[in-house]
Amino acid sequence: MRTISVFASLVLVATAPTALADPVVLGFDGPAAIIDVGARDGVGPGTELELVHEVVATDPVTKQTLRDAFALGTLTVTRTGAHVCQATLEPDLRGRVTIGDRVRIVSDARTFADPWEEQVLASKRPPLAPDPAGAAPAGSDPYASAAAAVAAAEAATARWRETLGKPPRERVALWTGFLAAHPGTPYAAAIKAEIASLTTQAVALDAAVAAAKVAATNAAAAGTRRPDLVAALGELAGAPGAPLYAAVPTHVAPGRPVAFAFTVARPLGAIPWLYVRPGGATSYQRVALTADGDAYLRATVDASLTTGARLDWYVADGDRPVLGDDAAPRSIVVDAELAELPPARGRTQVHSSLDYVDFDGGLNAGFDQYVQAELDFAYQFRTAVHTARVGFGTMSGTGGPKDIIDADPNQACLDSAGSFRCRAVTFSYVYTEFEFRPRPQLAVMIRPQAGLLTTDRRAAADPGRCADITDTTDCAFGRGYGLRARVRIGEELGTNLELGAGFTDGVGTLFEALYNWAPTPKVPVKLAVQVTDLPVPEDYGVRLLADVGWRGVAWVYPSVRVSYQARDIDHVGVSGGVGLNFDW
């Protein structure tokens, strides 16, 4: 078969150049893909090819058909001929590649020389100098002139095209007749080698068919089923002995075009037509089949025909059926449309807050105030656990008995014996909160938390003194554990009421009633009442808190809060804070 490449080159010489389409996957041989690109295109062993899969989708709004192509992966060519090559598919690509998928050449093109072709070209006799009068001298080569050489090439090219797709013995007869009609052709040596190769192939094919028939006969006599090659190909085509073998999908998605591919098993004469109709239709539409080389026929059915439950089809040449017929067509199942729902909004949330709380009105110079900051991330599963939230926070402040703080005339938190009774605390913690919704209007939230607690009992100590390991006198270090529980009544994004309670060992207790209200969609408002002994477990006080936000953007809103708190009528303070919230 080597000389086929010689005649292929003649086609390139004798015909005008035309635009070539992207190479495609022609078929499969076990784990390897057969691709219609070869050494003539600069492809050889080691060349890298990129598989491209076309995706077709329908815009749900405009109903327009959108097409795009995506790379599936890269293949490395292992074997190549003049016009086709073979590349092994990696395991993760098998099953994802279909016949007709396009291929791009990634590596740089190279030049590959066929030794057999070079030998044939070298065997040509050198042309003699032409007669000035234009006539060849007596006894000279009749193909020495340029016109005669071109004519010889065109004749050999025409006969090569005539042999394409025919059995080996028919090709031998055609080439033998060509030599008899052109005894002096410069391609005689190559043609004789081709005849010898085709004769060997014909003998081997006859022997294989005879052996297969004997094996099938023996298997039938033994009561077993072992179909020979012809029967197996007949099963693929859907009818034993059919002239076409079909590579057609059995299931397609609605509103998508369908690619049909057929392998020509034996000569057909004229190219037949593909007839298709949607399920339930009474008439067929005719679709032209296009020849792809001498071995394949292809067609694409428009997406408008894949809207019913099935697509019926058959192939015929006029009134002569080739595969199926109008009374007994083949069918492709059109699957139901399974569209993934768009992701719901508001399932992911990030909340952050910073509060300064002053109970004695002394601000930084007082002994009953604290700063608390928190940041958490929440995701709504909307299952048994409706929402899970993880976060961390820190609280730092000073506290003590309110009577001692208020009674000391020097405002140093010293009792009558001169002992310092206040203490500074720093609590850094993490927490996880789970929200359960037994009813749409009822939610229960449980939040365990744990952290590191540092207590400084030295009077007039510098802030953060206990963090300096060189001086830890009067410092206590430990772990703080806590739990917080809340119940929400009402819509989460509407008006609702939250009731909660929480405690942390060594830090304090908090009881809360929170009313969420939105007078306008852009202005969320929170009004809360808290009873707490934070930042240290001493005396309880009451906080009145108002938080006002602004939803100028759908996914983020900042908020500002002010509060008034008191442990008694003389132990009061005004404070505030800020918050920043995201949800999408």
PDB file of N, CA and C in Angstrom, residues 256-298:
ATOM      1  N   ARG A 256     -31.003  19.694  20.367  1.00  0.00           N
ATOM      2  CA  ARG A 256     -29.592  19.637  19.993  1.00  0.00           C
ATOM      3  C   ARG A 256     -29.458  19.022  18.588  1.00  0.00           C
ATOM      4  N   PRO A 257     -28.525  19.488  17.759  1.00  0.00           N
ATOM      5  CA  PRO A 257     -28.290  18.836  16.465  1.00  0.00           C
ATOM      6  C   PRO A 257     -27.717  17.439  16.661  1.00  0.00           C
ATOM      7  N   VAL A 258     -27.945  16.570  15.675  1.00  0.00           N
ATOM      8  CA  VAL A 258     -27.501  15.174  15.753  1.00  0.00           C
ATOM      9  C   VAL A 258     -26.548  14.915  14.598  1.00  0.00           C
ATOM     10  N   ALA A 259     -25.365  14.385  14.887  1.00  0.00           N
ATOM     11  CA  ALA A 259     -24.368  14.047  13.867  1.00  0.00           C
ATOM     12  C   ALA A 259     -24.531  12.584  13.469  1.00  0.00           C
ATOM     13  N   PHE A 260     -24.670  12.330  12.170  1.00  0.00           N
ATOM     14  CA  PHE A 260     -24.753  10.987  11.618  1.00  0.00           C
ATOM     15  C   PHE A 260     -23.452  10.690  10.878  1.00  0.00           C
ATOM     16  N   ALA A 261     -22.919   9.487  11.072  1.00  0.00           N
ATOM     17  CA  ALA A 261     -21.708   9.060  10.364  1.00  0.00           C
ATOM     18  C   ALA A 261     -21.905   7.622   9.904  1.00  0.00           C
ATOM     19  N   PHE A 262     -21.516   7.336   8.666  1.00  0.00           N
ATOM     20  CA  PHE A 262     -21.663   6.001   8.100  1.00  0.00           C
ATOM     21  C   PHE A 262     -20.347   5.586   7.452  1.00  0.00           C
ATOM     22  N   THR A 263     -19.982   4.325   7.640  1.00  0.00           N
ATOM     23  CA  THR A 263     -18.825   3.748   6.967  1.00  0.00           C
ATOM     24  C   THR A 263     -19.319   2.984   5.747  1.00  0.00           C
ATOM     25  N   VAL A 264     -18.715   3.234   4.603  1.00  0.00           N
ATOM     26  CA  VAL A 264     -19.118   2.572   3.362  1.00  0.00           C
ATOM     27  C   VAL A 264     -18.484   1.186   3.327  1.00  0.00           C
ATOM     28  N   ALA A 265     -19.342   0.149   3.409  1.00  0.00           N
ATOM     29  CA  ALA A 265     -18.835  -1.224   3.416  1.00  0.00           C
ATOM     30  C   ALA A 265     -18.561  -1.740   2.009  1.00  0.00           C
ATOM     31  N   ARG A 266     -19.354  -1.290   1.041  1.00  0.00           N
ATOM     32  CA  ARG A 266     -19.123  -1.678  -0.352  1.00  0.00           C
ATOM     33  C   ARG A 266     -19.627  -0.557  -1.250  1.00  0.00           C
ATOM     34  N   PRO A 267     -19.160  -0.491  -2.490  1.00  0.00           N
ATOM     35  CA  PRO A 267     -19.513   0.630  -3.365  1.00  0.00           C
ATOM     36  C   PRO A 267     -21.018   0.799  -3.494  1.00  0.00           C
ATOM     37  N   LEU A 268     -21.439   2.078  -3.515  1.00  0.00           N
ATOM     38  CA  LEU A 268     -22.855   2.393  -3.587  1.00  0.00           C
ATOM     39  C   LEU A 268     -23.269   2.980  -4.923  1.00  0.00           C
ATOM     40  N   GLY A 269     -22.331   3.434  -5.723  1.00  0.00           N
ATOM     41  CA  GLY A 269     -22.695   4.170  -6.916  1.00  0.00           C
ATOM     42  C   GLY A 269     -22.928   5.622  -6.553  1.00  0.00           C
ATOM     43  N   ALA A 270     -24.188   6.059  -6.612  1.00  0.00           N
ATOM     44  CA  ALA A 270     -24.531   7.418  -6.228  1.00  0.00           C
ATOM     45  C   ALA A 270     -24.616   7.523  -4.708  1.00  0.00           C
ATOM     46  N   ILE A 271     -24.391   8.719  -4.183  1.00  0.00           N
ATOM     47  CA  ILE A 271     -24.488   8.952  -2.741  1.00  0.00           C
ATOM     48  C   ILE A 271     -25.966   8.961  -2.342  1.00  0.00           C
ATOM     49  N   PRO A 272     -26.382   8.131  -1.384  1.00  0.00           N
ATOM     50  CA  PRO A 272     -27.798   8.100  -0.996  1.00  0.00           C
ATOM     51  C   PRO A 272     -28.167   9.317  -0.146  1.00  0.00           C
ATOM     52  N   TRP A 273     -29.434   9.382   0.288  1.00  0.00           N
ATOM     53  CA  TRP A 273     -29.962  10.470   1.103  1.00  0.00           C
ATOM     54  C   TRP A 273     -30.350   9.938   2.472  1.00  0.00           C
ATOM     55  N   LEU A 274     -30.272  10.813   3.456  1.00  0.00           N
ATOM     56  CA  LEU A 274     -30.747  10.510   4.807  1.00  0.00           C
ATOM     57  C   LEU A 274     -32.133  11.129   4.972  1.00  0.00           C
ATOM     58  N   TYR A 275     -33.091  10.318   5.441  1.00  0.00           N
ATOM     59  CA  TYR A 275     -34.464  10.778   5.655  1.00  0.00           C
ATOM     60  C   TYR A 275     -34.759  10.753   7.152  1.00  0.00           C
ATOM     61  N   VAL A 276     -35.285  11.847   7.688  1.00  0.00           N
ATOM     62  CA  VAL A 276     -35.544  11.954   9.130  1.00  0.00           C
ATOM     63  C   VAL A 276     -36.927  12.570   9.348  1.00  0.00           C
ATOM     64  N   ARG A 277     -37.521  12.232  10.488  1.00  0.00           N
ATOM     65  CA  ARG A 277     -38.770  12.868  10.905  1.00  0.00           C
ATOM     66  C   ARG A 277     -38.857  12.828  12.422  1.00  0.00           C
ATOM     67  N   PRO A 278     -39.374  13.881  13.053  1.00  0.00           N
ATOM     68  CA  PRO A 278     -39.594  13.838  14.504  1.00  0.00           C
ATOM     69  C   PRO A 278     -40.697  12.843  14.833  1.00  0.00           C
ATOM     70  N   GLY A 279     -40.646  12.303  16.054  1.00  0.00           N
ATOM     71  CA  GLY A 279     -41.673  11.361  16.480  1.00  0.00           C
ATOM     72  C   GLY A 279     -43.050  11.992  16.409  1.00  0.00           C
ATOM     73  N   GLY A 280     -44.001  11.293  15.775  1.00  0.00           N
ATOM     74  CA  GLY A 280     -45.358  11.807  15.647  1.00  0.00           C
ATOM     75  C   GLY A 280     -45.622  12.494  14.324  1.00  0.00           C
ATOM     76  N   ALA A 281     -44.573  12.862  13.577  1.00  0.00           N
ATOM     77  CA  ALA A 281     -44.762  13.497  12.277  1.00  0.00           C
ATOM     78  C   ALA A 281     -45.167  12.455  11.240  1.00  0.00           C
ATOM     79  N   THR A 282     -45.842  12.888  10.196  1.00  0.00           N
ATOM     80  CA  THR A 282     -46.326  11.963   9.163  1.00  0.00           C
ATOM     81  C   THR A 282     -45.428  11.907   7.946  1.00  0.00           C
ATOM     82  N   SER A 283     -44.512  12.842   7.779  1.00  0.00           N
ATOM     83  CA  SER A 283     -43.656  12.873   6.608  1.00  0.00           C
ATOM     84  C   SER A 283     -42.202  13.030   7.021  1.00  0.00           C
ATOM     85  N   TYR A 284     -41.322  12.598   6.099  1.00  0.00           N
ATOM     86  CA  TYR A 284     -39.884  12.669   6.347  1.00  0.00           C
ATOM     87  C   TYR A 284     -39.301  13.896   5.652  1.00  0.00           C
ATOM     88  N   GLN A 285     -38.185  14.375   6.214  1.00  0.00           N
ATOM     89  CA  GLN A 285     -37.401  15.419   5.568  1.00  0.00           C
ATOM     90  C   GLN A 285     -36.110  14.812   5.034  1.00  0.00           C
ATOM     91  N   ARG A 286     -35.691  15.267   3.868  1.00  0.00           N
ATOM     92  CA  ARG A 286     -34.498  14.708   3.228  1.00  0.00           C
ATOM     93  C   ARG A 286     -33.278  15.547   3.584  1.00  0.00           C
ATOM     94  N   VAL A 287     -32.220  14.873   4.033  1.00  0.00           N
ATOM     95  CA  VAL A 287     -30.976  15.532   4.413  1.00  0.00           C
ATOM     96  C   VAL A 287     -29.856  14.958   3.552  1.00  0.00           C
ATOM     97  N   ALA A 288     -29.035  15.823   2.975  1.00  0.00           N
ATOM     98  CA  ALA A 288     -27.962  15.373   2.095  1.00  0.00           C
ATOM     99  C   ALA A 288     -26.822  14.768   2.899  1.00  0.00           C
ATOM    100  N   LEU A 289     -26.335  13.630   2.431  1.00  0.00           N
ATOM    101  CA  LEU A 289     -25.132  13.009   2.994  1.00  0.00           C
ATOM    102  C   LEU A 289     -23.920  13.496   2.206  1.00  0.00           C
ATOM    103  N   THR A 290     -22.864  13.844   2.902  1.00  0.00           N
ATOM    104  CA  THR A 290     -21.651  14.368   2.281  1.00  0.00           C
ATOM    105  C   THR A 290     -20.542  13.337   2.389  1.00  0.00           C
ATOM    106  N   ALA A 291     -19.862  13.077   1.289  1.00  0.00           N
ATOM    107  CA  ALA A 291     -18.750  12.127   1.296  1.00  0.00           C
ATOM    108  C   ALA A 291     -17.564  12.708   2.047  1.00  0.00           C
ATOM    109  N   ASP A 292     -17.006  11.909   2.926  1.00  0.00           N
ATOM    110  CA  ASP A 292     -15.795  12.275   3.660  1.00  0.00           C
ATOM    111  C   ASP A 292     -14.719  11.290   3.248  1.00  0.00           C
ATOM    112  N   GLY A 293     -13.923  11.651   2.243  1.00  0.00           N
ATOM    113  CA  GLY A 293     -13.002  10.689   1.669  1.00  0.00           C
ATOM    114  C   GLY A 293     -13.781   9.677   0.852  1.00  0.00           C
ATOM    115  N   ASP A 294     -13.240   8.480   0.731  1.00  0.00           N
ATOM    116  CA  ASP A 294     -13.917   7.433  -0.032  1.00  0.00           C
ATOM    117  C   ASP A 294     -14.525   6.378   0.871  1.00  0.00           C
ATOM    118  N   ALA A 295     -14.473   6.587   2.192  1.00  0.00           N
ATOM    119  CA  ALA A 295     -14.943   5.537   3.097  1.00  0.00           C
ATOM    120  C   ALA A 295     -16.038   5.994   4.044  1.00  0.00           C
ATOM    121  N   TYR A 296     -16.389   7.281   4.060  1.00  0.00           N
ATOM    122  CA  TYR A 296     -17.354   7.757   5.059  1.00  0.00           C
ATOM    123  C   TYR A 296     -18.376   8.686   4.414  1.00  0.00           C
ATOM    124  N   LEU A 297     -19.567   8.679   5.000  1.00  0.00           N
ATOM    125  CA  LEU A 297     -20.631   9.610   4.666  1.00  0.00           C
ATOM    126  C   LEU A 297     -21.090  10.275   5.954  1.00  0.00           C
ATOM    127  N   ARG A 298     -21.330  11.589   5.903  1.00  0.00           N
ATOM    128  CA  ARG A 298     -21.704  12.320   7.113  1.00  0.00           C
ATOM    129  C   ARG A 298     -22.870  13.258   6.826  1.00  0.00           C
TER     130      ARG A 298
END
